[in-house]
PDB file of C-alpha atoms in Angstrom:
ATOM      1  CA  ASN A 295      -7.809  10.893  19.973  1.00  0.00           C
ATOM      2  CA  ALA A 296      -9.079  13.440  17.519  1.00  0.00           C
ATOM      3  CA  GLY A 297      -5.262  13.468  16.482  1.00  0.00           C
ATOM      4  CA  VAL A 298      -5.259  15.692  13.359  1.00  0.00           C
ATOM      5  CA  THR A 299      -8.745  16.812  12.237  1.00  0.00           C
ATOM      6  CA  GLN A 300      -9.451  18.611   9.214  1.00  0.00           C
ATOM      7  CA  THR A 301     -13.001  19.458   7.419  1.00  0.00           C
ATOM      8  CA  PRO A 302     -14.215  18.902   4.368  1.00  0.00           C
ATOM      9  CA  LYS A 303     -13.174  16.053   3.550  1.00  0.00           C
ATOM     10  CA  PHE A 304     -14.607  16.408  -0.414  1.00  0.00           C
ATOM     11  CA  ARG A 305     -15.382  19.965  -1.936  1.00  0.00           C
ATOM     12  CA  ILE A 306     -16.789  20.517  -5.275  1.00  0.00           C
ATOM     13  CA  LEU A 307     -15.576  24.098  -6.632  1.00  0.00           C
ATOM     14  CA  LYS A 308     -16.783  26.287  -9.687  1.00  0.00           C
ATOM     15  CA  ILE A 309     -14.065  28.794 -10.742  1.00  0.00           C
ATOM     16  CA  GLY A 310     -13.307  31.529  -9.560  1.00  0.00           C
ATOM     17  CA  GLN A 311     -14.729  30.503  -6.196  1.00  0.00           C
ATOM     18  CA  SER A 312     -12.938  30.969  -2.430  1.00  0.00           C
ATOM     19  CA  MET A 313     -13.185  28.421   0.063  1.00  0.00           C
ATOM     20  CA  THR A 314     -11.429  27.497   3.295  1.00  0.00           C
ATOM     21  CA  LEU A 315     -10.201  24.483   4.552  1.00  0.00           C
ATOM     22  CA  GLN A 316     -10.332  23.940   8.397  1.00  0.00           C
ATOM     23  CA  CYS A 317      -7.740  21.859   9.676  1.00  0.00           C
ATOM     24  CA  THR A 318      -6.970  21.510  14.006  1.00  0.00           C
ATOM     25  CA  GLN A 319      -5.212  19.363  15.624  1.00  0.00           C
ATOM     26  CA  ASP A 320      -5.121  18.586  19.379  1.00  0.00           C
ATOM     27  CA  MET A 321      -2.135  17.356  20.671  1.00  0.00           C
ATOM     28  CA  ASN A 322      -0.451  20.816  20.594  1.00  0.00           C
ATOM     29  CA  HIS A 323       2.474  20.340  18.309  1.00  0.00           C
ATOM     30  CA  ASN A 324       3.474  23.744  17.506  1.00  0.00           C
ATOM     31  CA  TYR A 325       4.197  23.154  14.031  1.00  0.00           C
ATOM     32  CA  MET A 326       2.019  22.644  10.984  1.00  0.00           C
ATOM     33  CA  TYR A 327       1.452  22.204   7.272  1.00  0.00           C
ATOM     34  CA  TRP A 328      -0.166  22.476   4.245  1.00  0.00           C
ATOM     35  CA  TYR A 329       1.238  20.022   1.535  1.00  0.00           C
ATOM     36  CA  ARG A 330      -1.830  19.224  -2.316  1.00  0.00           C
ATOM     37  CA  GLN A 331      -0.840  16.267  -3.235  1.00  0.00           C
ATOM     38  CA  ASP A 332      -1.588  15.611  -7.177  1.00  0.00           C
ATOM     39  CA  PRO A 333      -3.051  12.373  -8.167  1.00  0.00           C
ATOM     40  CA  GLY A 334       0.207   9.568  -8.663  1.00  0.00           C
ATOM     41  CA  MET A 335       2.433  12.505  -7.276  1.00  0.00           C
ATOM     42  CA  GLY A 336       3.646  13.900  -4.099  1.00  0.00           C
ATOM     43  CA  LEU A 337       3.111  15.622  -1.646  1.00  0.00           C
ATOM     44  CA  LYS A 338       3.657  20.256  -2.683  1.00  0.00           C
ATOM     45  CA  LEU A 339       4.317  22.436   0.683  1.00  0.00           C
ATOM     46  CA  ILE A 340       2.307  25.193   0.585  1.00  0.00           C
ATOM     47  CA  TYR A 341       2.476  27.215   3.644  1.00  0.00           C
ATOM     48  CA  TYR A 342       3.935  25.551   7.579  1.00  0.00           C
ATOM     49  CA  SER A 343       3.341  27.254  10.739  1.00  0.00           C
ATOM     50  CA  VAL A 344       6.577  26.887  13.701  1.00  0.00           C
ATOM     51  CA  GLY A 345       3.818  28.606  16.600  1.00  0.00           C
ATOM     52  CA  ALA A 346       1.248  30.277  16.550  1.00  0.00           C
ATOM     53  CA  GLY A 347       1.477  34.246  15.134  1.00  0.00           C
ATOM     54  CA  ILE A 348       4.239  32.508  12.603  1.00  0.00           C
ATOM     55  CA  THR A 349       3.794  31.389   8.464  1.00  0.00           C
ATOM     56  CA  ASP A 350       5.754  31.174   6.263  1.00  0.00           C
ATOM     57  CA  LYS A 351       5.392  29.864   2.114  1.00  0.00           C
ATOM     58  CA  GLY A 352       6.344  26.325   0.805  1.00  0.00           C
ATOM     59  CA  GLU A 353       7.198  25.184  -2.158  1.00  0.00           C
ATOM     60  CA  VAL A 354       3.261  26.076  -3.976  1.00  0.00           C
ATOM     61  CA  PRO A 355       1.739  28.883  -2.052  1.00  0.00           C
ATOM     62  CA  ASN A 356       0.526  30.972  -4.782  1.00  0.00           C
ATOM     63  CA  GLY A 357      -3.048  31.387  -5.037  1.00  0.00           C
ATOM     64  CA  TYR A 358      -2.878  30.141  -0.993  1.00  0.00           C
ATOM     65  CA  ASN A 359      -3.428  31.663   2.146  1.00  0.00           C
ATOM     66  CA  VAL A 360      -3.259  30.989   5.635  1.00  0.00           C
ATOM     67  CA  SER A 361      -3.157  32.342   9.342  1.00  0.00           C
ATOM     68  CA  ARG A 362      -2.903  30.829  12.860  1.00  0.00           C
ATOM     69  CA  SER A 363      -3.668  32.208  15.399  1.00  0.00           C
ATOM     70  CA  THR A 364      -4.014  29.815  17.768  1.00  0.00           C
ATOM     71  CA  THR A 365      -1.557  26.827  17.768  1.00  0.00           C
ATOM     72  CA  GLU A 366      -5.091  24.485  17.779  1.00  0.00           C
ATOM     73  CA  ASP A 367      -6.153  25.844  14.098  1.00  0.00           C
ATOM     74  CA  PHE A 368      -4.141  25.949  10.822  1.00  0.00           C
ATOM     75  CA  PRO A 369      -6.596  27.258   8.107  1.00  0.00           C
ATOM     76  CA  LEU A 370      -6.291  27.287   4.155  1.00  0.00           C
ATOM     77  CA  ARG A 371      -7.696  29.246   2.554  1.00  0.00           C
ATOM     78  CA  LEU A 372      -8.156  29.284  -1.373  1.00  0.00           C
ATOM     79  CA  GLU A 373      -9.353  32.208  -3.253  1.00  0.00           C
ATOM     80  CA  LEU A 374     -10.323  32.643  -6.973  1.00  0.00           C
ATOM     81  CA  ALA A 375     -10.409  29.066  -7.005  1.00  0.00           C
ATOM     82  CA  ALA A 376      -8.734  27.639 -10.491  1.00  0.00           C
ATOM     83  CA  PRO A 377      -8.514  23.412 -11.756  1.00  0.00           C
ATOM     84  CA  SER A 378      -4.841  23.841 -10.899  1.00  0.00           C
ATOM     85  CA  GLN A 379      -6.291  24.084  -7.213  1.00  0.00           C
ATOM     86  CA  THR A 380      -8.534  20.324  -8.701  1.00  0.00           C
ATOM     87  CA  SER A 381      -6.008  18.212  -5.468  1.00  0.00           C
ATOM     88  CA  VAL A 382      -5.906  16.311  -2.292  1.00  0.00           C
ATOM     89  CA  TYR A 383      -5.007  18.577   0.484  1.00  0.00           C
ATOM     90  CA  PHE A 384      -3.148  17.440   3.475  1.00  0.00           C
ATOM     91  CA  CYS A 385      -2.721  18.812   7.198  1.00  0.00           C
ATOM     92  CA  ALA A 386      -0.064  17.231   9.154  1.00  0.00           C
ATOM     93  CA  SER A 387       0.950  19.051  12.066  1.00  0.00           C
ATOM     94  CA  SER A 388       4.836  17.683  14.340  1.00  0.00           C
ATOM     95  CA  TYR A 389       6.272  18.125  17.497  1.00  0.00           C
ATOM     96  CA  SER A 390      10.193  18.370  17.227  1.00  0.00           C
ATOM     97  CA  SER A 391      12.303  17.384  20.900  1.00  0.00           C
ATOM     98  CA  ARG A 392      15.570  17.809  18.482  1.00  0.00           C
ATOM     99  CA  PRO A 393      17.140  19.736  15.680  1.00  0.00           C
ATOM    100  CA  GLY A 394      15.495  17.353  12.552  1.00  0.00           C
ATOM    101  CA  SER A 395      13.141  15.373  14.688  1.00  0.00           C
ATOM    102  CA  GLY A 396       9.299  14.802  14.208  1.00  0.00           C
ATOM    103  CA  GLU A 397       7.190  12.946  12.296  1.00  0.00           C
ATOM    104  CA  LEU A 398       4.295  14.199  11.311  1.00  0.00           C
ATOM    105  CA  PHE A 399       0.726  13.082  12.132  1.00  0.00           C
ATOM    106  CA  PHE A 400      -2.051  13.726   9.262  1.00  0.00           C
ATOM    107  CA  GLY A 401      -5.369  14.496   8.634  1.00  0.00           C
ATOM    108  CA  GLU A 402      -7.373  12.624   6.416  1.00  0.00           C
ATOM    109  CA  GLY A 403      -6.867  14.566   3.505  1.00  0.00           C
ATOM    110  CA  SER A 404      -9.240  16.736   1.730  1.00  0.00           C
ATOM    111  CA  ARG A 405     -10.264  15.920  -1.625  1.00  0.00           C
ATOM    112  CA  LEU A 406     -11.370  19.474  -3.108  1.00  0.00           C
ATOM    113  CA  THR A 407     -12.619  19.735  -7.564  1.00  0.00           C
ATOM    114  CA  VAL A 408     -12.819  23.351  -8.697  1.00  0.00           C
ATOM    115  CA  LEU A 409     -14.515  23.110 -12.102  1.00  0.00           C
TER     116      LEU A 409
ATOM    117  CA  ALA B  78      19.049  24.381  -1.331  1.00  0.00           C
ATOM    118  CA  GLN B  79      16.528  20.684   0.261  1.00  0.00           C
ATOM    119  CA  LYS B  80      16.237  18.638  -2.082  1.00  0.00           C
ATOM    120  CA  ILE B  81      14.276  14.753  -2.228  1.00  0.00           C
ATOM    121  CA  THR B  82      14.810  12.848  -4.686  1.00  0.00           C
ATOM    122  CA  GLN B  83      13.451   8.672  -5.585  1.00  0.00           C
ATOM    123  CA  THR B  84      14.387   7.855  -9.006  1.00  0.00           C
ATOM    124  CA  GLN B  85      11.747   4.365  -8.754  1.00  0.00           C
ATOM    125  CA  PRO B  86       8.926   4.953  -9.858  1.00  0.00           C
ATOM    126  CA  GLY B  87       6.954   1.780  -9.824  1.00  0.00           C
ATOM    127  CA  MET B  88       8.669  -1.499  -8.624  1.00  0.00           C
ATOM    128  CA  PHE B  89       7.024  -5.105  -9.326  1.00  0.00           C
ATOM    129  CA  VAL B  90       8.813  -7.421  -5.951  1.00  0.00           C
ATOM    130  CA  GLN B  91       7.289 -11.140  -5.331  1.00  0.00           C
ATOM    131  CA  GLU B  92       6.131 -11.724  -2.257  1.00  0.00           C
ATOM    132  CA  LYS B  93       8.369 -12.530   0.504  1.00  0.00           C
ATOM    133  CA  GLU B  94      11.705 -10.605  -0.718  1.00  0.00           C
ATOM    134  CA  ALA B  95      13.713  -8.512   0.594  1.00  0.00           C
ATOM    135  CA  VAL B  96      13.000  -4.643  -1.228  1.00  0.00           C
ATOM    136  CA  THR B  97      14.926  -1.443  -1.360  1.00  0.00           C
ATOM    137  CA  LEU B  98      13.091   1.507  -2.384  1.00  0.00           C
ATOM    138  CA  ASP B  99      15.803   4.676  -2.861  1.00  0.00           C
ATOM    139  CA  CYS B 100      15.956   8.204  -2.152  1.00  0.00           C
ATOM    140  CA  THR B 101      18.371  10.566  -1.947  1.00  0.00           C
ATOM    141  CA  TYR B 102      18.619  13.779  -0.640  1.00  0.00           C
ATOM    142  CA  ASP B 103      21.105  17.255  -0.894  1.00  0.00           C
ATOM    143  CA  THR B 104      20.877  20.495   2.118  1.00  0.00           C
ATOM    144  CA  SER B 105      23.778  22.515   3.500  1.00  0.00           C
ATOM    145  CA  ASP B 106      22.408  22.068   7.059  1.00  0.00           C
ATOM    146  CA  PRO B 107      24.453  19.863   9.444  1.00  0.00           C
ATOM    147  CA  SER B 108      21.123  18.920  10.805  1.00  0.00           C
ATOM    148  CA  TYR B 109      18.281  16.749   9.419  1.00  0.00           C
ATOM    149  CA  GLY B 110      15.939  14.533   9.786  1.00  0.00           C
ATOM    150  CA  LEU B 111      15.233  11.877   6.743  1.00  0.00           C
ATOM    151  CA  PHE B 112      11.568   9.556   6.942  1.00  0.00           C
ATOM    152  CA  TRP B 113       9.689   7.245   5.247  1.00  0.00           C
ATOM    153  CA  TYR B 114       6.288   7.460   5.122  1.00  0.00           C
ATOM    154  CA  LYS B 115       3.576   4.348   2.907  1.00  0.00           C
ATOM    155  CA  GLN B 116       0.442   5.681   1.165  1.00  0.00           C
ATOM    156  CA  PRO B 117      -2.131   2.586   0.975  1.00  0.00           C
ATOM    157  CA  SER B 118      -4.499   3.118  -1.885  1.00  0.00           C
ATOM    158  CA  SER B 119      -6.789   4.076   0.450  1.00  0.00           C
ATOM    159  CA  GLY B 120      -5.077   7.176   1.442  1.00  0.00           C
ATOM    160  CA  GLU B 121      -3.495   8.202   3.973  1.00  0.00           C
ATOM    161  CA  MET B 122      -0.526   9.007   5.177  1.00  0.00           C
ATOM    162  CA  ILE B 123       1.436   5.959   7.813  1.00  0.00           C
ATOM    163  CA  PHE B 124       4.897   7.126   9.185  1.00  0.00           C
ATOM    164  CA  LEU B 125       7.325   4.231   8.929  1.00  0.00           C
ATOM    165  CA  ILE B 126      10.704   4.649  10.253  1.00  0.00           C
ATOM    166  CA  TYR B 127      13.141   8.352  11.059  1.00  0.00           C
ATOM    167  CA  GLN B 128      16.892   8.938  10.818  1.00  0.00           C
ATOM    168  CA  GLY B 129      18.685  11.583  12.046  1.00  0.00           C
ATOM    169  CA  SER B 130      21.919  12.813  11.057  1.00  0.00           C
ATOM    170  CA  TYR B 131      23.402  12.849  14.557  1.00  0.00           C
ATOM    171  CA  ASP B 132      22.400   8.974  14.493  1.00  0.00           C
ATOM    172  CA  GLN B 133      25.310   6.799  14.112  1.00  0.00           C
ATOM    173  CA  GLN B 134      23.082   3.692  14.353  1.00  0.00           C
ATOM    174  CA  ASN B 135      20.882   2.537  11.283  1.00  0.00           C
ATOM    175  CA  ALA B 136      17.528   3.024  12.749  1.00  0.00           C
ATOM    176  CA  THR B 137      15.176  -0.416  12.372  1.00  0.00           C
ATOM    177  CA  GLU B 138      11.901  -0.031  13.280  1.00  0.00           C
ATOM    178  CA  GLY B 139      10.055  -4.271  12.993  1.00  0.00           C
ATOM    179  CA  ARG B 140      10.486  -5.559   9.172  1.00  0.00           C
ATOM    180  CA  TYR B 141      12.079  -1.719   8.580  1.00  0.00           C
ATOM    181  CA  SER B 142      15.228  -0.516   8.385  1.00  0.00           C
ATOM    182  CA  LEU B 143      16.943   2.435   7.196  1.00  0.00           C
ATOM    183  CA  ASN B 144      20.588   2.788   4.888  1.00  0.00           C
ATOM    184  CA  PHE B 145      21.574   5.620   5.623  1.00  0.00           C
ATOM    185  CA  GLN B 146      25.158   6.401   3.940  1.00  0.00           C
ATOM    186  CA  LYS B 147      25.694  10.158   5.187  1.00  0.00           C
ATOM    187  CA  ALA B 148      28.329  10.691   2.526  1.00  0.00           C
ATOM    188  CA  ARG B 149      26.255   9.296  -0.075  1.00  0.00           C
ATOM    189  CA  LYS B 150      23.397  11.755   0.786  1.00  0.00           C
ATOM    190  CA  SER B 151      21.612   8.853   0.552  1.00  0.00           C
ATOM    191  CA  ALA B 152      18.807   7.003   3.065  1.00  0.00           C
ATOM    192  CA  ASN B 153      17.980   4.155   1.491  1.00  0.00           C
ATOM    193  CA  LEU B 154      14.394   1.787   2.910  1.00  0.00           C
ATOM    194  CA  VAL B 155      14.606  -1.659   3.246  1.00  0.00           C
ATOM    195  CA  ILE B 156      12.248  -3.846   3.624  1.00  0.00           C
ATOM    196  CA  SER B 157      12.583  -7.659   4.769  1.00  0.00           C
ATOM    197  CA  ALA B 158      10.216 -10.480   4.407  1.00  0.00           C
ATOM    198  CA  SER B 159       8.114  -8.822   2.151  1.00  0.00           C
ATOM    199  CA  GLN B 160       4.335  -9.291   2.602  1.00  0.00           C
ATOM    200  CA  LEU B 161       0.803  -8.188   0.098  1.00  0.00           C
ATOM    201  CA  GLY B 162       0.384  -5.628   2.538  1.00  0.00           C
ATOM    202  CA  ASP B 163       2.830  -3.535   2.081  1.00  0.00           C
ATOM    203  CA  SER B 164       1.467  -2.634  -1.757  1.00  0.00           C
ATOM    204  CA  ALA B 165       1.709   1.238  -1.299  1.00  0.00           C
ATOM    205  CA  MET B 166       2.956   4.247  -2.405  1.00  0.00           C
ATOM    206  CA  TYR B 167       6.197   5.063  -0.833  1.00  0.00           C
ATOM    207  CA  PHE B 168       7.362   8.719  -0.078  1.00  0.00           C
ATOM    208  CA  CYS B 169      10.684   9.946   2.149  1.00  0.00           C
ATOM    209  CA  ALA B 170      10.882  13.536   3.001  1.00  0.00           C
ATOM    210  CA  MET B 171      13.712  15.259   4.797  1.00  0.00           C
ATOM    211  CA  ARG B 172      12.980  17.650   7.373  1.00  0.00           C
ATOM    212  CA  GLU B 173      16.323  20.295   7.751  1.00  0.00           C
ATOM    213  CA  GLY B 174      17.073  21.657  12.045  1.00  0.00           C
ATOM    214  CA  GLY B 175      17.689  24.341  11.736  1.00  0.00           C
ATOM    215  CA  SER B 176      14.778  27.564  12.454  1.00  0.00           C
ATOM    216  CA  ASP B 177      13.611  26.909   9.238  1.00  0.00           C
ATOM    217  CA  ASP B 178      11.145  23.723   9.820  1.00  0.00           C
ATOM    218  CA  LYS B 179      10.414  22.231   6.006  1.00  0.00           C
ATOM    219  CA  ILE B 180       9.292  19.146   5.544  1.00  0.00           C
ATOM    220  CA  ILE B 181       9.835  18.024   1.614  1.00  0.00           C
ATOM    221  CA  PHE B 182       8.649  14.562   0.557  1.00  0.00           C
ATOM    222  CA  GLY B 183      10.413  12.933  -2.538  1.00  0.00           C
ATOM    223  CA  LYS B 184       7.525  12.482  -5.784  1.00  0.00           C
ATOM    224  CA  GLY B 185       7.501   8.529  -4.570  1.00  0.00           C
ATOM    225  CA  THR B 186       7.662   4.811  -5.728  1.00  0.00           C
ATOM    226  CA  ARG B 187       4.925   2.727  -6.301  1.00  0.00           C
ATOM    227  CA  LEU B 188       6.018  -0.434  -4.916  1.00  0.00           C
ATOM    228  CA  HIS B 189       3.756  -3.874  -5.999  1.00  0.00           C
ATOM    229  CA  ILE B 190       4.322  -6.737  -4.570  1.00  0.00           C
ATOM    230  CA  LEU B 191       3.227  -9.887  -6.468  1.00  0.00           C
ATOM    231  CA  PRO B 192       1.992 -12.889  -4.687  1.00  0.00           C
TER     232      PRO B 192
END
């Protein structure tokens, strides 16, 4: 039962470096999401996708990019890392059988530190 | 605009008592869903309960129930007979049912159960 798999689980970056957080799901879900969670705070939506080839900005998209070439994969790219991007990143997927329904299935999270 | 508000940053409750966690929301979409998630100190996100905007009855899942008051735009989580293992962060989330399918979260409430 793999569910949603995120890699890496931990990463330390230097300011200005770039990296990609990988996310893959094996549940054939159309909807995928990337969130960031700063210490003691809620989850902020970075980007989301309603299907392969379709992506859209969330609440805090600046400094990030995504792509969705397949149903399974939804990588998040950080360009020119900044200390403000130090956070825990969660990838999640969902189905939806009717409007507004479908809970999120979360990955375990990726802890990123930018120094 | 889609908005979720949790006004209780933290709560302390005696074990075995019932506890209500507040959540209010705002949306112009008539079709939406409301979700509650639990995040223990280990960091994973656990889905607890879902309420659809057209559901006639309040949702229940074991010790969890959702007090859904549509006119007031509130979706409070009620935990009956609290246990020490209920100590965690609790997040309210909303999913609009239109073409958007964004899912956004509130800031969370940290619940402490006292022995």
